[in-house]
Phi, psi and omega in degrees: 000153188238142168260115183272128174257109182262118186117109188256026174282194185299319182287324176297318179295324178297312180298319179299314180296321180292320177298319178297317179296332179274004176083017181267151174273111184236157179225125180269122185235121177289149179289322179296125181083006179297127182253100185297317182300315179294322180295315181291338180282346179292151179249013186242014182272122177264322182198169183228135169257121183262104184239031178277180173291159187306319183298349185256019181288308191301314182302316183285326177293321175300318179298314180298314181298320181295332182258001180073023180267122171295153184222153172244109184256129177294156178272160344282160179281328187198164176240359174232146185301317181299322178297314182299316179298316181297320180294315180292325175295317183295323183277359186307319183300333181238016188299322184287347178246013183240168184218160171249141189281052175271079188290344177295342174293351177254004173292129184301331178289322179292318177298320179298321177296315181298322181282343184285326186088121189240024184298330183276353183287130179248347179210140181212158175209146174233137184220137172218139179202146173200163176281112186299338180288343180256011189298313185206141180295140180057042182234139180243125177298315184300331181265007185258167176299331184294339181273358182280134178294333178257102179091012178248189177100167187288329181302313179287319184299319184245046187278359176305321182296324176296316180298320178298320177299317179294318183295319185269334181228069188295342181269356180277121181260167182283129178257310182200162177221116179243144186214159172246136182256203179217135184300331182273350183227076182303136178081003180253122180276134180253336176214124190222144177224129176259139170254131182234153177199147177142157179067025179084013180218152171241151183201174178217152173229126184233142176212146179207159176260011196247333188308130181290340174232149180288132177228144174206104190222164171214148174224139179229130180245120181240172183291333182244351180200159173238144184233130175235127183243132169246106184289340182273336182297311342267142179206157178234125178254128181237121181239137174217195185296341182266350181136201183235139173239151180235126176247124180253149185241126179256112178193164176259149182305321182293343177301326179293316178296320180293320178298317179295318182292322176300318179294323177297317179300321178292316180299312186293336179258009178056046177249174182289135180267185184291340185090007176303121182293345182253014183313123186277058178296139190304321183287355178251006191251007182299318182299320178294315179300318181291322178299315180296314181294316180295323178295317179299317181290335184269000184304134171247103183270118180229117180085171182225155175266141182262095177210145180280120181229135178227000000 
């Protein structure tokens, strides 16, 4: 039996390589020229990894559900609320054996936070930023999906931080979304901030394409301690009345992808998973999908950033 990886871009190639490293029989299939009828006629498909661009999620999830194939779908699933609802409804028949690719839920610092208990936290923030021109060698922003006014922009591109906010603070709802755009890319957000509140806490999630140095941080303020996380170091600093402790995490970035894929393999075969409390099983991810889609639709873009982008 074969695990089909549909989408032969960088993330599809990563998943294919990881499946191979895990000893699985995988097949990398480009979306261009994909023949659905021929694919569905095959008798050797065990599961599907959906690594296409965001607009192609619903069609493939419907196909998987109709054939009883569990799927691993890359994030984000959708940028509009109606799309997100339709996708989660369509995937229902195989939802308990499927996953969404929010691999930051496998970052050891994020897992440590989830296991710590955050009931005392009254304020939180998540931040990610980088210079989009330095994102990838031989890559053009203007020619990418991120430059599209419908379904593009930094909020969707860097939506892991929104998902972390939902995972760790599920009672915090969306209050507002403010953004800065770019004169050459109307309707595309380049720097965005979400305000969240609920469950006894207020928070923010920020992402941008502009930062001259890469940043990825989180801060949590609680009644008995404060926590500061640098995901790039990576380290977590915890301060309370007795002083400060620093916890450092030794791991490779691909470890998160591998951890998620191992759990997907277990889910699809109805075996025991890793026990990660934040495991992004598809049937548990509607709230995250809706938060991302509602935030994208709620963006208020005011002003533009002055930077040369091609």
